[in-house]
Amino acid sequence: MDAVVVPFAGEGSGSGELSWGQLDVWLKMRRLGRSFAMGGARPLPPGATVEDVAGELAYLMGRYQSMRTRFIPTADGLPRQVVHESGTIDLEVVDGDAESVAQRFRTTPFDYEHGWPVRMAAVVDGDRCTHAVLVMSHLVFDGAGAVVMMAETAARTPLPVRGAAPLEQARQQALPAARRHNQAALRHWETRLREIPVPVVAPSRDVRSPRYHQGVYRTTALPAALLAVAEEHGTDTAAVLLAVFATAFAAVTGVVVLPLRLMASNRFRAELDGSVSPVSQNGLCVLDTTGDLGTVVRRARGAAMAAYKYAYYDRRDLEARIAAVAADRGAGVDLDVNFNDRRFGGSLRPVTPPAGPDGEFAWVSAHDDPQSGFFLNVDGSDEVLELTVYVDSHFLAPSDAARILHEMESVASRAGDRAAGAVGIAAVGP
């Protein structure tokens, strides 16, 4: 393995406290002992060179402050971010398997104090450069930021960077307006958690070792049904998908009023639009699943809007507020059920359709690294969806987690068939 030293330079430097998004990621990494590295390998077109990959790395490091940031420990246990205007970074040149390089990059801890939160390699086969491998810490960006980065890098856009970088975000978040919003967000969470019935999930029927399991379900029937239901109710598929998930979760677990953590990209905020940095945070969405699906869809729209509005806060303050509620009502009131619709029109990660008309489900990994009780990622487009579930078998039996995914398709398909039938009746009516 060789390395090419890549110099870079960009606008902006300085030091300050972590932004709310960085703080969110840092506390999660510290609690779970994981880096949440993002990225992987991609094939290069014929004729690509190591110099091309080095040029891409120089562009990335120069353009995005979050990539040329180091995190310096302090006495209170939280680091300060230090943004560098220029520097150098090593590009590995590896003769080997690109996927194994990506796996090594993802699993090797980052040295946040002395290194960069970015790793890149050019993979060669003899005199051909076949792949580029790019892996970054979650402190660099989130899913929506990754979409921006990929588009801008592919175009090598020279336009000014959009959205505030974390250093500027932290400065703005210390101002009175942001502190008032923080307090409003805390009130939203506390009010909802104090007024809902305390959710009760029956003890897991299948406590396993390894404890945590990951499964993947790919389907074309579910997105088609979502479109039909969305058209019937004059809304978008995001609200329908949320309602379908909550309804399916209730059917399997019996939790009728579901408090769930809904991931919000926060890029509807003008200062964060287009930012390549971690700004996504969880919003609290409380959804009552009683009544027909149309009723739940209408509730989902309002509940999601409130969740997004208040998914912007200082994580330290929020954790203290949740702990106070849990001390009064019991730890189970904050159910640790997470839902992340990250389709972005299919631009984050293309999804391969299943081989046949029926959905395909498979368990793909099991481990003992701590994670959430239940976490669902949704990727894909209006043609095909991929549902990736992460479940703690001490919270819910893996088979029940798989049932929730199948039930989502069933709930949506039944409603979609009714919607299509109603349209057909209207078409041939008087």
Coordinates of N, CA, C and O in Angstrom, one line a residue, residues 52-112:
D52 N -6.8 11.6 -10.8 CA -8.2 12.0 -10.8 C -8.8 11.9 -9.4 O -9.5 12.7 -9.0
V53 N -8.5 10.8 -8.8 CA -9.0 10.5 -7.4 C -8.4 11.5 -6.4 O -9.1 12.1 -5.6
A54 N -7.1 11.8 -6.6 CA -6.5 12.8 -5.8 C -7.1 14.2 -6.0 O -7.3 15.0 -5.0
G55 N -7.5 14.5 -7.2 CA -8.1 15.8 -7.5 C -9.5 15.9 -6.8 O -9.9 17.0 -6.3
E56 N -10.2 14.8 -6.8 CA -11.5 14.8 -6.2 C -11.4 15.0 -4.7 O -12.1 15.8 -4.0
L57 N -10.4 14.3 -4.1 CA -10.1 14.5 -2.6 C -9.8 15.9 -2.3 O -10.2 16.5 -1.3
A58 N -8.9 16.5 -3.1 CA -8.5 17.9 -2.9 C -9.8 18.9 -3.0 O -9.9 19.8 -2.2
Y59 N -10.6 18.6 -4.0 CA -11.9 19.4 -4.1 C -12.7 19.3 -2.9 O -13.2 20.3 -2.4
L60 N -12.9 18.0 -2.4 CA -13.8 17.8 -1.2 C -13.3 18.6 0.0 O -14.0 19.3 0.7
M61 N -12.0 18.4 0.3 CA -11.4 18.9 1.5 C -11.4 20.5 1.4 O -11.6 21.1 2.4
G62 N -11.2 21.0 0.2 CA -11.2 22.5 0.1 C -12.6 23.1 0.2 O -12.7 24.2 0.7
R63 N -13.6 22.4 -0.3 CA -14.9 22.9 -0.5 C -15.7 22.9 0.9 O -16.3 23.9 1.2
Y64 N -15.5 21.8 1.6 CA -16.4 21.6 2.8 C -15.6 21.7 4.1 O -14.7 20.9 4.4
Q65 N -16.0 22.7 4.9 CA -15.3 22.9 6.2 C -15.4 21.6 7.1 O -14.5 21.3 7.9
S66 N -16.6 21.0 7.0 CA -16.8 19.8 7.9 C -15.7 18.7 7.7 O -15.5 17.9 8.6
M67 N -15.1 18.7 6.5 CA -14.1 17.7 6.2 C -12.7 18.0 6.7 O -11.9 17.2 6.9
R68 N -12.5 19.3 6.9 CA -11.2 19.8 7.4 C -11.3 20.3 8.8 O -10.7 21.3 9.2
T69 N -12.0 19.5 9.6 CA -12.2 19.9 11.0 C -11.6 18.8 11.9 O -11.7 17.6 11.6
R70 N -10.9 19.3 13.0 CA -10.5 18.4 14.0 C -11.2 18.7 15.3 O -11.7 19.8 15.5
F71 N -11.2 17.7 16.2 CA -12.0 17.8 17.4 C -11.1 17.6 18.6 O -10.6 16.5 18.8
I72 N -10.9 18.7 19.3 CA -9.9 18.8 20.4 C -10.6 18.6 21.7 O -11.5 19.3 22.1
P73 N -10.1 17.6 22.5 CA -10.7 17.3 23.8 C -10.6 18.5 24.7 O -9.7 19.3 24.7
T74 N -11.6 18.6 25.6 CA -11.6 19.7 26.7 C -11.9 19.0 28.0 O -12.2 17.9 28.1
A75 N -11.8 19.8 29.0 CA -11.9 19.3 30.4 C -13.4 18.8 30.7 O -13.6 17.9 31.5
D76 N -14.4 19.4 30.0 CA -15.8 19.0 30.3 C -16.2 17.8 29.5 O -17.4 17.4 29.6
G77 N -15.3 17.1 28.8 CA -15.6 15.9 28.1 C -16.1 16.1 26.7 O -16.3 15.1 26.0
L78 N -16.5 17.3 26.3 CA -16.9 17.5 24.9 C -15.8 18.3 24.2 O -15.2 19.2 24.7
P79 N -15.6 17.9 23.0 CA -14.5 18.6 22.2 C -14.9 19.9 21.7 O -16.1 20.3 21.6
R80 N -13.9 20.7 21.3 CA -14.1 21.9 20.4 C -13.8 21.6 19.0 O -12.9 20.8 18.7
Q81 N -14.5 22.1 18.1 CA -14.2 21.9 16.7 C -13.2 23.0 16.3 O -13.3 24.2 16.6
V82 N -12.2 22.5 15.5 CA -11.2 23.4 14.9 C -11.1 23.2 13.4 O -10.8 22.1 13.0
V83 N -11.5 24.3 12.7 CA -11.5 24.2 11.2 C -10.2 24.8 10.7 O -9.8 25.9 11.1
H84 N -9.6 24.0 9.8 CA -8.3 24.4 9.2 C -8.5 25.0 7.8 O -9.3 24.4 7.0
E85 N -7.8 26.0 7.5 CA -8.0 26.6 6.1 C -7.2 25.8 5.1 O -7.6 25.8 3.9
S86 N -6.2 25.2 5.5 CA -5.4 24.4 4.5 C -4.7 23.3 5.2 O -4.7 23.2 6.5
G87 N -4.1 22.4 4.5 CA -3.4 21.2 5.1 C -3.1 20.2 4.0 O -3.2 20.4 2.8
T88 N -2.8 19.0 4.5 CA -2.6 17.8 3.6 C -3.3 16.6 4.1 O -3.6 16.5 5.3
I89 N -3.7 15.7 3.2 CA -4.3 14.5 3.6 C -3.8 13.4 2.7 O -3.5 13.6 1.6
D90 N -3.6 12.2 3.3 CA -3.1 11.0 2.5 C -4.2 10.4 1.7 O -5.3 10.1 2.2
L91 N -3.9 10.1 0.5 CA -4.8 9.3 -0.4 C -4.1 7.9 -0.5 O -3.0 7.8 -1.0
E92 N -4.7 6.9 0.0 CA -4.1 5.5 -0.1 C -4.2 5.0 -1.5 O -5.3 5.3 -2.2
V93 N -3.2 4.4 -2.0 CA -3.2 3.7 -3.3 C -3.0 2.2 -3.0 O -2.0 1.8 -2.5
V94 N -4.1 1.5 -3.3 CA -4.2 0.1 -2.8 C -4.4 -0.8 -4.0 O -5.3 -0.6 -4.9
D95 N -3.6 -1.9 -4.1 CA -3.8 -2.9 -5.1 C -4.5 -4.1 -4.4 O -3.9 -4.9 -3.7
G96 N -5.8 -4.1 -4.5 CA -6.6 -5.1 -3.8 C -8.1 -5.0 -4.1 O -8.5 -4.4 -5.1
D97 N -8.9 -5.5 -3.1 CA -10.3 -5.5 -3.3 C -10.9 -4.3 -2.7 O -10.7 -3.9 -1.5
A98 N -11.7 -3.5 -3.5 CA -12.2 -2.3 -3.0 C -13.2 -2.4 -1.8 O -13.2 -1.6 -0.9
E99 N -14.0 -3.5 -1.8 CA -14.9 -3.6 -0.7 C -14.2 -3.9 0.6 O -14.6 -3.4 1.7
S100 N -13.1 -4.6 0.5 CA -12.3 -4.8 1.8 C -11.7 -3.6 2.3 O -11.6 -3.3 3.5
V101 N -11.3 -2.7 1.4 CA -10.7 -1.4 1.8 C -11.8 -0.6 2.4 O -11.6 0.0 3.5
A102 N -13.0 -0.6 1.8 CA -14.1 0.2 2.4 C -14.5 -0.3 3.8 O -14.7 0.5 4.7
Q103 N -14.5 -1.6 4.0 CA -14.8 -2.2 5.3 C -13.7 -1.8 6.3 O -14.0 -1.5 7.5
R104 N -12.5 -1.8 5.9 CA -11.4 -1.4 6.8 C -11.6 0.1 7.2 O -11.4 0.4 8.4
F105 N -11.9 0.9 6.2 CA -12.1 2.3 6.5 C -13.2 2.5 7.5 O -13.2 3.4 8.4
R106 N -14.3 1.7 7.3 CA -15.5 1.9 8.1 C -15.3 1.4 9.6 O -15.9 2.0 10.5
T107 N -14.5 0.4 9.8 CA -14.4 -0.2 11.1 C -13.2 0.3 11.9 O -13.1 0.1 13.1
T108 N -12.2 1.0 11.3 CA -11.1 1.6 12.0 C -11.5 2.9 12.6 O -11.9 3.8 11.9
P109 N -11.3 3.0 13.9 CA -11.7 4.3 14.6 C -10.9 5.5 14.0 O -9.8 5.4 13.7
F110 N -11.6 6.6 14.0 CA -11.0 7.8 13.5 C -10.2 8.5 14.7 O -10.6 8.4 15.8
D111 N -9.1 9.1 14.3 CA -8.4 9.9 15.3 C -8.8 11.4 15.1 O -8.3 12.1 14.3
Y112 N -9.8 11.7 15.9 CA -10.5 13.0 15.7 C -9.6 14.2 16.1 O -9.8 15.3 15.5

